[in-house]
Coordinates of C-alpha atoms and ligand atoms in Angstrom, one line a residue:
X28 CA -0.1 7.6 21.7
X29 CA -1.9 4.5 22.9
X30 CA -4.2 3.2 20.3
X31 CA -7.0 1.3 21.9
X32 CA -8.7 -0.7 19.4
X33 CA -12.2 -2.3 19.5
X34 CA -12.3 -5.4 17.4
X35 CA -14.9 -8.2 16.9
X36 CA -12.3 -10.8 17.4
X37 CA -11.5 -10.0 21.0
X38 CA -15.2 -10.4 22.0
X39 CA -15.2 -13.9 20.7
X40 CA -17.5 -14.8 17.9
X41 CA -19.5 -17.9 17.3
X42 CA -19.5 -20.1 14.4
X43 CA -22.9 -19.2 13.5
X44 CA -22.3 -15.7 12.4
X45 CA -18.9 -16.6 10.7
X46 CA -20.1 -15.5 7.2
X47 CA -21.3 -12.2 8.8
X48 CA -17.9 -11.6 10.3
X49 CA -16.3 -12.0 7.0
X50 CA -18.8 -10.0 5.1
X51 CA -18.4 -7.0 7.3
X52 CA -14.7 -6.8 6.7
X53 CA -13.2 -4.1 4.6
X54 CA -9.5 -4.3 3.7
X55 CA -7.9 -1.4 2.1
X56 CA -4.6 0.4 1.6
X57 CA -4.1 4.2 1.4
X58 CA -1.7 5.4 -1.2
X59 CA -0.3 8.8 -1.8
X60 CA 2.7 10.8 -2.7
X61 CA 4.4 12.0 0.6
X62 CA 2.7 14.7 2.3
X63 CA -0.5 14.6 0.5
X64 CA -2.2 13.7 3.8
X65 CA -2.4 10.1 4.1
X66 CA -1.4 10.1 7.8
X67 CA -3.9 12.9 8.7
X68 CA -6.7 11.1 6.8
X69 CA -5.9 7.8 8.5
X70 CA -6.1 9.5 11.8
X71 CA -9.4 11.0 11.0
X72 CA -10.7 7.4 10.0
X73 CA -9.7 6.3 13.2
X74 CA -11.4 8.9 15.2
X75 CA -14.7 8.1 13.5
X76 CA -14.1 4.4 14.3
X77 CA -13.5 5.5 18.0
X78 CA -10.3 3.8 17.9
X79 CA -8.4 6.7 19.2
X80 CA -9.3 9.8 21.0
X81 CA -7.6 12.5 19.1
X82 CA -8.2 15.4 21.2
X83 CA -4.8 16.2 22.7
X84 CA -3.2 12.9 21.9
X85 CA -1.9 13.4 18.3
X86 CA -0.1 16.5 17.6
X87 CA 1.3 15.8 14.1
X88 CA 2.5 13.1 11.7
X89 CA 5.8 12.7 13.4
X90 CA 3.9 11.6 16.6
X91 CA 1.5 9.6 14.6
X92 CA 4.0 7.7 12.6
X93 CA 6.2 6.8 15.5
X94 CA 3.1 5.6 17.1
X95 CA 2.0 3.3 14.4
X96 CA 5.4 1.9 13.4
X97 CA 8.3 2.8 15.9
X98 CA 10.0 -0.5 15.1
X99 CA 13.6 0.1 13.9
X100 CA 16.3 2.3 15.4
X101 CA 16.8 3.8 12.0
X102 CA 13.3 5.1 12.0
X103 CA 13.9 6.8 15.2
X104 CA 17.2 8.4 13.8
X105 CA 15.8 9.5 10.7
X106 CA 12.3 10.3 12.1
X107 CA 10.6 8.6 9.3
X108 CA 8.5 5.3 8.9
X109 CA 10.3 2.4 7.0
X110 CA 7.8 -0.4 7.8
X111 CA 4.1 -0.7 7.5
X112 CA 1.6 -1.6 9.9
X113 CA -2.1 -2.4 10.2
X114 CA -4.8 -0.6 11.8
X115 CA -8.2 -2.1 12.6
X116 CA -11.3 -0.3 13.8
X117 CA -15.1 -0.8 13.7
X118 CA -17.4 1.8 12.1
X119 CA -21.1 1.5 11.1
X120 CA -21.3 -2.0 11.4
X121 CA -18.2 -2.7 9.3
X122 CA -14.8 -4.0 10.5
X123 CA -12.2 -2.1 8.8
X124 CA -8.6 -3.0 8.2
X125 CA -6.2 -0.3 7.0
X126 CA -3.0 -1.3 5.7
X127 CA -0.6 1.6 6.3
X128 CA 2.2 2.0 4.1
X129 CA 5.3 3.8 4.6
X130 CA 4.8 7.6 3.7
X131 CA 8.2 8.7 3.2
X132 CA 9.7 9.1 -0.3
X133 CA 12.1 6.2 0.4
X134 CA 9.3 3.8 0.5
X135 CA 10.3 0.1 -0.2
X136 CA 9.0 -2.9 -2.2
X137 CA 7.0 -3.5 1.0
X138 CA 4.7 -0.6 0.1
X139 CA 4.0 -2.4 -3.3
X140 CA 3.5 -5.8 -1.5
X141 CA 1.1 -4.2 1.0
X142 CA -1.2 -3.5 -2.0
X143 CA -1.3 -7.2 -2.7
X144 CA -3.0 -7.8 0.5
X145 CA -5.6 -5.1 0.2
X146 CA -9.1 -5.4 -1.5
X147 CA -9.2 -1.8 -2.5
X148 CA -7.1 1.3 -2.3
X149 CA -7.8 4.9 -1.4
X150 CA -5.7 7.4 -3.3
X151 CA -5.1 10.6 -1.6
X152 CA -4.1 13.5 -3.9
X153 CA -3.0 17.0 -2.9
X154 CA -5.5 19.4 -4.5
X155 CA -2.7 21.9 -5.3
X156 CA -0.1 19.2 -6.6
X157 CA -2.4 16.8 -8.6
X158 CA -1.0 13.4 -9.6
X159 CA 2.5 13.0 -8.2
X160 CA 5.3 10.5 -9.0
X161 CA 4.7 8.0 -6.1
X162 CA 1.0 7.9 -6.6
X163 CA 1.7 6.9 -10.2
X164 CA 3.9 4.2 -9.1
X165 CA 1.6 2.6 -6.6
X166 CA -1.4 3.2 -8.8
X167 CA 0.0 0.8 -11.5
X168 CA 0.1 -2.1 -8.9
X169 CA -3.5 -1.4 -8.1
X170 CA -4.5 -1.5 -11.7
X171 CA -2.5 -4.6 -12.1
X172 CA -4.6 -6.2 -9.6
X173 CA -7.9 -4.6 -10.8
X174 CA -8.8 -3.5 -7.4
X175 CA -11.3 -0.8 -6.8
X176 CA -9.5 2.7 -6.3
X177 CA -11.2 5.6 -4.5
X178 CA -9.8 9.0 -4.9
X179 CA -9.8 11.7 -2.0
X180 CA -8.7 15.1 -3.2
X181 CA -7.4 16.6 -0.1
X182 CA -6.3 20.0 1.3
X183 CA -9.3 22.0 -0.3
X184 CA -8.9 24.5 2.6
X185 CA -5.8 25.5 0.6
X186 CA -5.7 27.1 -2.8
X187 CA -6.5 24.2 -5.1
X188 CA -5.9 23.5 -9.0
X189 CA -9.0 23.9 -11.1
X190 CA -11.2 20.9 -10.4
X191 CA -11.8 20.0 -13.9
X192 CA -7.9 20.1 -14.6
X193 CA -7.4 17.8 -11.6
X194 CA -9.9 15.1 -12.9
X195 CA -8.4 15.4 -16.4
X196 CA -5.0 14.8 -15.0
X197 CA -6.2 11.8 -13.0
X198 CA -7.8 10.3 -16.3
X199 CA -4.9 11.0 -18.5
X200 CA -1.9 10.2 -16.3
X201 CA -3.5 7.2 -14.7
X202 CA -5.6 6.0 -17.3
X203 CA -8.9 5.6 -15.2
X204 CA -12.1 7.2 -15.8
X205 CA -13.4 9.5 -12.8
X206 CA -16.6 9.9 -11.4
X207 CA -17.0 12.8 -8.9
X208 CA -19.4 11.9 -6.1
X209 CA -19.2 15.4 -4.7
X210 CA -17.9 18.6 -6.1
X211 CA -15.9 21.5 -4.4
X212 CA -17.3 24.9 -4.0
X213 CA -14.2 27.2 -4.1
X214 CA -10.9 26.5 -2.3
X215 CA -8.5 28.0 0.3
X216 CA -10.0 30.9 1.9
X217 CA -12.9 30.7 -0.4
X218 CA -13.7 27.1 0.2
X219 CA -17.5 26.9 0.9
X220 CA -18.1 23.1 1.0
X221 CA -19.0 20.4 -1.4
X222 CA -22.1 19.7 -3.5
X223 CA -23.2 16.0 -3.1
X224 CA -24.4 14.9 -6.5
X225 CA -26.6 12.0 -5.3
X226 CA -28.6 14.0 -2.6
X227 CA -28.4 17.3 -4.5
X228 CA -27.4 19.0 -1.4
X229 CA -24.6 21.4 -0.6
X230 CA -22.6 20.6 2.6
X231 CA -21.1 23.7 3.8
X232 CA -17.6 24.0 5.0
X233 CA -16.5 25.0 8.5
X234 CA -13.0 24.6 10.0
X235 CA -14.1 24.8 13.6
X236 CA -14.3 21.0 13.6
X237 CA -10.8 20.4 13.6
X238 CA -9.8 17.5 15.6
X239 CA -13.4 16.8 16.7
X240 CA -15.7 13.9 15.6
X241 CA -19.0 15.5 15.2
X242 CA -19.2 18.0 12.4
X243 CA -21.7 21.0 12.4
X244 CA -21.8 21.2 8.5
X245 CA -25.0 22.2 7.3
X246 CA -26.8 20.3 4.3
X247 CA -28.7 22.6 2.1
X248 CA -30.7 21.2 -0.8
X249 CA -29.6 23.0 -3.9
X250 CA -33.2 23.8 -4.7
X251 CA -33.3 26.2 -1.7
X252 CA -32.0 28.9 -3.5
X253 CA -32.3 31.8 -1.0
X254 CA -30.6 29.8 1.7
X255 CA -27.9 28.8 -0.6
X256 CA -27.1 32.3 -1.7
X257 CA -27.0 33.3 1.9
X258 CA -24.6 30.5 2.9
X259 CA -22.1 30.5 -0.2
X260 CA -22.9 33.7 -1.9
X261 CA -24.2 34.6 -5.3
X262 CA -21.1 34.2 -7.2
X263 CA -20.1 30.8 -5.9
X264 CA -23.6 29.6 -6.4
X265 CA -23.8 30.7 -10.1
X266 CA -20.3 29.0 -10.5
X267 CA -21.5 25.8 -8.9
X268 CA -24.6 25.5 -11.1
X269 CA -22.5 26.1 -14.2
X270 CA -20.2 23.4 -13.1
X271 CA -22.9 20.9 -12.1
X272 CA -24.5 21.3 -15.7
X273 CA -21.0 20.8 -17.3
X274 CA -20.2 17.8 -15.1
X275 CA -23.6 16.2 -15.6
X276 CA -23.0 16.3 -19.3
X277 CA -19.2 15.4 -19.3
X278 CA -18.3 13.2 -16.5
X279 CA -18.5 9.4 -16.6
X280 CA -21.7 8.1 -15.0
X281 CA -21.7 6.2 -11.7
X282 CA -21.4 2.6 -12.2
X283 CA -20.6 0.4 -9.3
X284 CA -19.5 -2.5 -11.5
X285 CA -16.8 -0.5 -13.2
X286 CA -15.8 0.8 -9.8
X287 CA -15.5 -2.5 -8.3
X288 CA -13.5 -3.8 -11.5
X289 CA -11.1 -0.8 -10.9
X290 CA -12.0 0.9 -14.1
X291 CA -13.8 3.8 -12.7
X292 CA -12.7 5.9 -9.7
X293 CA -15.2 7.8 -7.4
X294 CA -13.7 11.1 -6.6
X295 CA -14.3 13.0 -3.3
X296 CA -13.0 16.3 -2.2
X297 CA -12.3 17.5 1.4
X298 CA -9.7 18.7 3.9
X299 CA -8.4 15.9 6.2
X300 CA -6.7 18.5 8.4
X301 CA -9.8 20.3 9.1
X302 CA -11.9 17.1 9.1
X303 CA -14.1 18.1 6.3
X304 CA -15.5 15.6 4.0
X305 CA -13.8 12.7 5.7
X306 CA -17.0 11.0 7.2
X307 CA -18.9 11.7 3.8
X308 CA -16.1 9.9 2.1
X309 CA -16.0 7.0 4.7
X310 CA -19.8 6.4 4.4
X311 CA -20.0 6.3 0.6
X312 CA -16.6 4.4 0.5
X313 CA -18.0 1.7 2.6
X314 CA -21.1 1.3 0.5
X315 CA -19.0 1.0 -2.7
X316 CA -16.0 -1.0 -1.8
X317 CA -16.0 -4.8 -1.6
X318 CA -16.1 -7.4 1.0
X319 CA -12.9 -9.7 1.1
X320 CA -12.3 -10.7 -2.6
X321 CA -11.9 -14.3 -3.8
X322 CA -8.2 -14.9 -4.7
X323 CA -6.6 -16.8 -7.5
X324 CA -4.9 -20.2 -6.5
X325 CA -3.6 -23.1 -8.8
X326 CA -6.8 -24.8 -8.1
X327 CA -8.9 -21.8 -9.0
X328 CA -10.5 -18.9 -7.2
X329 CA -10.8 -19.4 -3.4
X330 CA -13.9 -18.0 -2.0
X331 CA -13.4 -16.2 1.2
X332 CA -16.8 -17.6 2.8
X333 CA -17.1 -20.9 1.2
X334 CA -13.5 -22.2 1.8
X335 CA -11.9 -23.3 5.0
X336 CA -9.0 -21.2 6.5
X337 CA -6.2 -20.2 4.2
X338 CA -3.8 -17.3 3.9
X339 CA -0.8 -16.1 2.2
X340 CA 2.5 -14.3 3.5
X341 CA 3.0 -11.0 2.0
X342 CA 5.5 -9.3 4.3
X343 CA 8.3 -10.5 6.5
X344 CA 9.8 -8.3 9.1
X345 CA 12.6 -9.0 11.4
X346 CA 13.6 -7.2 14.5
X347 CA 10.4 -5.3 14.8
X348 CA 11.1 -4.8 18.4
X349 CA 14.6 -5.0 19.9
X350 CA 13.1 -6.5 23.1
X351 CA 11.8 -9.4 21.1
X352 CA 14.6 -9.8 18.5
X353 CA 12.3 -11.8 16.3
X354 CA 11.1 -12.3 12.7
X355 CA 7.4 -12.0 12.0
X356 CA 5.4 -13.1 9.1
X357 CA 2.5 -11.0 8.1
X358 CA -0.3 -13.0 6.5
X359 CA -3.4 -11.8 4.8
X360 CA -6.3 -14.3 5.7
X361 CA -8.0 -15.1 2.3
X362 CA -10.8 -17.4 3.3
X363 CA -12.4 -19.0 6.3
X364 CA -11.8 -18.4 10.1
X365 CA -8.4 -18.7 11.7
X366 CA -8.4 -20.5 14.8
X367 CA -5.3 -20.1 17.0
X368 CA -5.3 -23.6 18.4
X369 CA -5.8 -25.3 15.1
X370 CA -3.3 -27.2 12.9
X371 CA -2.5 -25.7 9.4
X372 CA -0.4 -26.6 6.6
X373 CA 2.5 -24.5 5.3
X374 CA 2.2 -25.5 1.6
X375 CA 5.7 -24.6 0.5
X376 CA 7.4 -26.1 3.4
X377 CA 5.2 -29.2 3.1
X378 CA 4.7 -29.1 6.9
X379 CA 1.7 -29.3 9.2
X380 CA 2.1 -26.9 12.2
X381 CA 0.4 -24.7 14.6
X382 CA 1.1 -21.0 13.9
X383 CA 3.2 -19.6 16.8
X384 CA 1.9 -16.7 18.8
X385 CA -0.6 -15.4 16.2
X386 CA -1.1 -11.8 16.9
X387 CA -2.4 -8.4 15.7
X388 CA 0.4 -6.0 15.5
X389 CA -0.2 -2.5 16.0
X390 CA 2.5 0.1 16.9
X391 CA 4.5 -1.5 19.7
X392 CA 1.5 -3.4 20.9
X393 CA 1.0 -6.9 20.2
X394 CA -2.3 -8.6 21.0
X395 CA -2.3 -12.3 20.9
X396 CA -5.4 -13.6 18.9
X397 CA -7.7 -16.5 19.4
X398 CA -9.4 -16.2 16.1
X399 CA -9.5 -14.0 12.9
X400 CA -11.4 -13.8 9.6
X401 CA -10.8 -13.7 5.9
X402 CA -9.9 -10.0 5.3
X403 CA -7.8 -9.8 8.4
X404 CA -4.0 -9.5 8.7
X405 CA -2.1 -11.5 11.3
X406 CA 1.4 -11.7 12.2
X407 CA 3.1 -15.0 13.3
X408 CA 6.4 -15.8 14.7
X409 CA 8.6 -17.0 12.0
X410 CA 11.5 -19.2 12.8
X411 CA 12.9 -18.6 9.3
X412 CA 10.5 -21.1 7.4
X413 CA 8.3 -18.6 5.5
X414 CA 9.0 -16.7 2.5
X415 CA 6.9 -14.0 0.7
X416 CA 4.1 -15.5 -1.2
X417 CA 3.8 -18.8 0.7
X418 CA 0.5 -20.2 1.1
X419 CA -1.0 -21.5 4.4
X420 CA -4.1 -23.7 4.5
X421 CA -5.8 -26.5 6.2
X422 CA -3.9 -29.8 6.5
X423 CA -6.1 -31.8 4.4
X424 CA -5.6 -29.3 1.7
X425 CA -3.1 -28.6 -1.1
X426 CA -3.1 -25.5 -3.2
X427 CA -0.9 -22.3 -3.8
X428 CA -2.0 -18.9 -4.1
X429 CA -0.8 -17.0 -7.0
X430 CA 2.8 -15.8 -6.3
X431 CA 3.4 -12.0 -5.4
X432 CA 5.4 -10.3 -8.2
X433 CA 8.9 -8.9 -7.6
X434 CA 8.7 -5.1 -8.2
X435 CA 11.3 -3.4 -10.2
X436 CA 14.1 -1.8 -7.9
X437 CA 15.1 1.6 -9.1
X438 CA 18.5 2.0 -7.2
X439 CA 21.4 -0.4 -7.5
X440 CA 24.7 -0.8 -5.7
X441 CA 27.7 -3.2 -5.8
X442 CA 28.1 -4.4 -2.2
X443 CA 31.4 -5.8 -0.7
X444 CA 32.0 -6.8 2.8
X445 CA 35.0 -4.9 4.3
X446 CA 36.6 -7.8 6.2
X447 CA 37.1 -10.5 3.6
X448 CA 37.2 -13.2 6.4
X449 CA 33.5 -12.5 7.0
X450 CA 32.3 -13.7 3.6
X451 CA 30.1 -16.4 5.1
X452 CA 28.2 -14.1 7.5
X453 CA 28.0 -11.5 4.9
X454 CA 26.2 -13.9 2.3
X455 CA 24.0 -15.5 5.0
X456 CA 23.0 -11.9 6.3
X457 CA 22.2 -10.5 2.9
X458 CA 20.4 -13.6 1.6
X459 CA 18.3 -13.6 4.7
X460 CA 17.4 -9.9 4.3
X461 CA 16.6 -10.5 0.6
X462 CA 14.3 -13.3 1.6
X463 CA 12.4 -11.0 3.7
X464 CA 11.8 -9.0 0.5
X465 CA 13.4 -5.6 1.7
X466 CA 16.2 -5.8 -0.9
X467 CA 16.8 -7.9 -4.2
X468 CA 20.1 -9.3 -4.8
X469 CA 21.7 -10.1 -8.2
X470 CA 24.9 -11.4 -9.6
X471 CA 27.0 -10.4 -12.6
X472 CA 26.0 -12.4 -15.6
X473 CA 28.6 -15.1 -16.6
X474 CA 31.6 -13.1 -15.7
X475 CA 32.6 -15.5 -13.0
X476 CA 32.7 -12.7 -10.5
X477 CA 31.1 -13.3 -7.3
X478 CA 30.2 -9.8 -6.5
X479 CA 26.7 -8.9 -5.3
X480 CA 24.5 -6.3 -6.9
X481 CA 21.8 -5.0 -4.6
X482 CA 18.6 -3.5 -6.2
X483 CA 16.1 -1.5 -4.0
X484 CA 13.0 0.5 -4.6
X485 CA 13.9 3.4 -2.2
X486 CA 17.4 4.3 -1.4
X487 CA 16.8 4.2 2.3
X488 CA 16.9 0.6 2.1
X489 CA 20.5 0.8 1.4
X490 CA 20.9 2.4 4.9
X491 CA 18.6 -0.4 6.5
X492 CA 20.8 -3.1 4.8
X493 CA 24.0 -1.4 6.1
X494 CA 22.6 -1.0 9.5
X495 CA 21.1 -4.6 9.7
X496 CA 24.2 -6.3 8.5
X497 CA 26.4 -4.5 11.0
X498 CA 23.9 -5.0 13.9
X499 CA 22.5 -8.4 13.3
X500 CA 25.4 -10.2 11.5
X501 CA 28.3 -8.2 12.6
X502 CA 29.5 -7.5 9.0
X503 CA 30.5 -4.1 7.8
X504 CA 29.8 -3.5 4.0
X505 CA 30.7 -1.0 1.4
X506 CA 28.1 0.0 -1.1
X507 CA 29.3 1.6 -4.5
X508 CA 26.3 3.1 -6.3
X509 CA 25.6 2.2 -9.8
X510 CA 23.9 4.5 -12.2
X511 CA 21.1 2.1 -13.3
X512 CA 17.5 3.0 -12.7
X513 CA 15.5 0.6 -14.8
X514 CA 15.5 -3.3 -14.5
X515 CA 13.6 -5.5 -16.8
X516 CA 12.9 -9.3 -16.5
X517 CA 13.2 -11.1 -19.8
X518 CA 9.8 -13.0 -20.4
X519 CA 11.1 -15.1 -23.4
X520 CA 12.7 -18.4 -22.1
X521 CA 14.4 -19.2 -25.4
X522 CA 16.4 -15.9 -25.9
X523 CA 20.0 -16.1 -26.5
X524 CA 21.5 -13.4 -24.3
X525 CA 24.9 -13.4 -25.9
X526 CA 23.2 -12.4 -29.1
X527 CA 21.0 -9.6 -27.5
X528 CA 21.9 -6.3 -29.2
X529 CA 21.4 -3.6 -26.4
X530 CA 22.5 -0.2 -25.8
X531 CA 25.8 0.8 -24.6
X532 CA 24.5 1.5 -21.1
X533 CA 22.8 -1.9 -20.7
X534 CA 24.3 -4.4 -18.2
X535 CA 23.3 -8.1 -18.0
X536 CA 22.9 -9.4 -14.7
X537 CA 21.1 -12.6 -13.1
X538 CA 19.0 -13.3 -10.2
X539 CA 19.9 -16.0 -7.6
X540 CA 17.8 -18.6 -9.5
X541 CA 19.9 -17.8 -12.5
X542 CA 17.2 -15.8 -14.5
X543 CA 18.7 -13.2 -16.8
X544 CA 17.8 -9.6 -16.3
X545 CA 18.7 -6.3 -17.9
X546 CA 19.7 -3.0 -16.3
X547 CA 19.4 0.2 -18.0
X548 CA 20.4 3.9 -17.1
X549 CA 17.3 5.4 -18.7
X550 CA 14.0 4.6 -20.2
X551 CA 15.0 5.3 -23.6
X552 CA 17.5 2.5 -23.6
X553 CA 14.8 0.2 -22.5
X554 CA 12.7 1.0 -25.5
X555 CA 15.6 1.0 -27.9
X556 CA 16.7 -2.5 -26.7
X557 CA 13.2 -3.8 -27.1
X558 CA 13.0 -2.2 -30.6
X559 CA 16.4 -3.7 -31.7
X560 CA 15.6 -7.3 -30.6
X561 CA 12.5 -8.6 -32.4
X562 CA 10.2 -10.8 -30.2
X563 CA 12.0 -9.8 -26.9
X564 CA 9.5 -9.3 -24.2
X565 CA 10.6 -7.2 -21.2
X566 CA 8.5 -7.1 -18.1
X567 CA 8.6 -4.6 -15.2
X568 CA 7.5 -7.2 -12.7
X569 CA 9.3 -10.4 -11.9
X570 CA 8.0 -13.7 -10.6
X571 CA 8.8 -14.6 -7.0
Ligands
LIG601 P1 1.4 12.1 4.5 O1 1.1 10.9 5.4 O2 0.7 11.9 3.1 O3 2.9 12.1 4.1 O4 1.0 13.3 4.8 P2 0.6 13.9 6.3 O5 -0.8 13.4 6.6 O6 1.7 13.8 7.2 O7 0.3 15.5 6.0 C1 1.5 16.3 5.5 C2 1.2 17.7 5.8 O8 0.1 18.2 5.3 C3 1.0 18.0 7.3 O9 1.7 19.3 7.6 C4 -0.5 18.0 7.5 O10 -0.8 18.6 8.7 C5 -0.8 18.7 6.3 N1 -2.0 18.4 5.8 C6 -2.9 17.2 5.8 N2 -4.0 17.3 5.4 C7 -4.3 18.6 5.2 C8 -5.4 19.4 4.8 O11 -6.4 18.8 4.6 N3 -5.2 20.7 4.7 C9 -4.1 21.3 5.0 N4 -3.9 22.6 5.0 N5 -3.0 20.6 5.5 C10 -3.2 19.3 5.6 P3 3.1 19.4 8.3 O12 3.2 20.8 8.6 O13 4.0 18.7 7.4 O14 3.0 18.3 9.5 P4 2.4 18.7 10.9 O15 3.4 19.5 11.6 O16 1.0 19.5 10.6 O17 2.2 17.4 11.4

């Protein structure tokens, strides 16, 4: 599939409407549990943006996933997506950046980090499954950042759970209030459409629009009783009227401030596959979501419009394309306009430089950019100088963006190189891969042993590590899985680790900076250890 993308940038935009360019940007990530319909929804968004011509070009998720991030051999072999990509398109006067995250269960820390570059998140939930494990984890990161979260309850063309139960589950499991913007009428074979609360209209469902852009759904004002009965039937109408009454009495009121503070999630219902409710969602979403947000730095908040160009690195990807054999640093532009020819400062490296080959990276296509704006993501060639969380700003300036936290890995393995003569390559390789943020590496705590323990968020990263060490560093490794699933950073700097009373399954380790950490087999042990050691503060997020 060839994604042809229309962007404001390629047309060249003058300095005069620079603030307009930033204000029309909407940068968001889509989060979901695998198979909830993230890829399908993304495809439909792109269709509305005119970025791809769906008819006949996209058959299924396999095609789509490969099209957007067919980067590593391992992806091809497994038929899944390991890396993330960025999609940009224009719709209704907005310039939309979708940060795509790996959809497979074996997601990585990159998935979390991508959320650090987004200004809002769209949470896709399968109507017959409700809140699932991966949604919960990603949701936590959104909450930590207080970014707005929009919920799309998908697959209404299949039998769905009770709507009130679904909302209740979101509220209880995720701890966020819900505000339905529309309300489904039936589901599965009996799916009749949605009732839009603001306009008090029923939008009728038809699955004949599958794959096409223009919907033929009819809008019927709820007051048009006879027409409504004709379209959805007496029983569904009666049920709808009852539910509307209940809903108006029970659900949280629409409050844009709370939505933008990430405390209230607007909820929409639809069917991405049959293309129902997607454009309605997009239109409401764009009205409610935010322009690029100011970002915290050590000199205070940096305003996207008021401030000159600045960005931070949120992802580093090596070997995205065998033909290029390179390392690319992905940056989220936080303020101002990026001008490809201009000198910038890499704050952590203390160097003034020109960013090499700035590009927009989509699928296997790379477009060299002349300019980009706050809200956009650019990829630049990285000769090995950038680290995740680094700040780039104008040469005359000096500030650092707040670091990106390290997210708790859930799988651990002891790793050894098979050929002991290759220790140097092994250490170099594993350290470089860890710098990219694909894996985290630890060492035994004060045992004098030199063995390395690797922690990953998704087990696939073990395969990626093995594959890359063999292919890029010519080092074969052996991984011995460890039983731990929980890691905690110790927040107290004054804690005496030797005196710590833990559970029998607890293991002390340290990161490369020497910070102590604790590994546990189960959640119970985490709680027990916290209880047994008064004042001990354990955290799920580390500092990079
Ligand atoms: P993901 O990215 O969240 O992992 O999900 P994806 O979009 O790949 O969708 C997972 C499966 O669910 C796909 O079916 C897709 O067609 C289906 N699906 C997505 N949205 C809807 C919907 O609104 N209604 C129904 N009925 N199905 C939906 P598949 O058979 O696994 O893949 P494919 O062969 O269709 O590509």
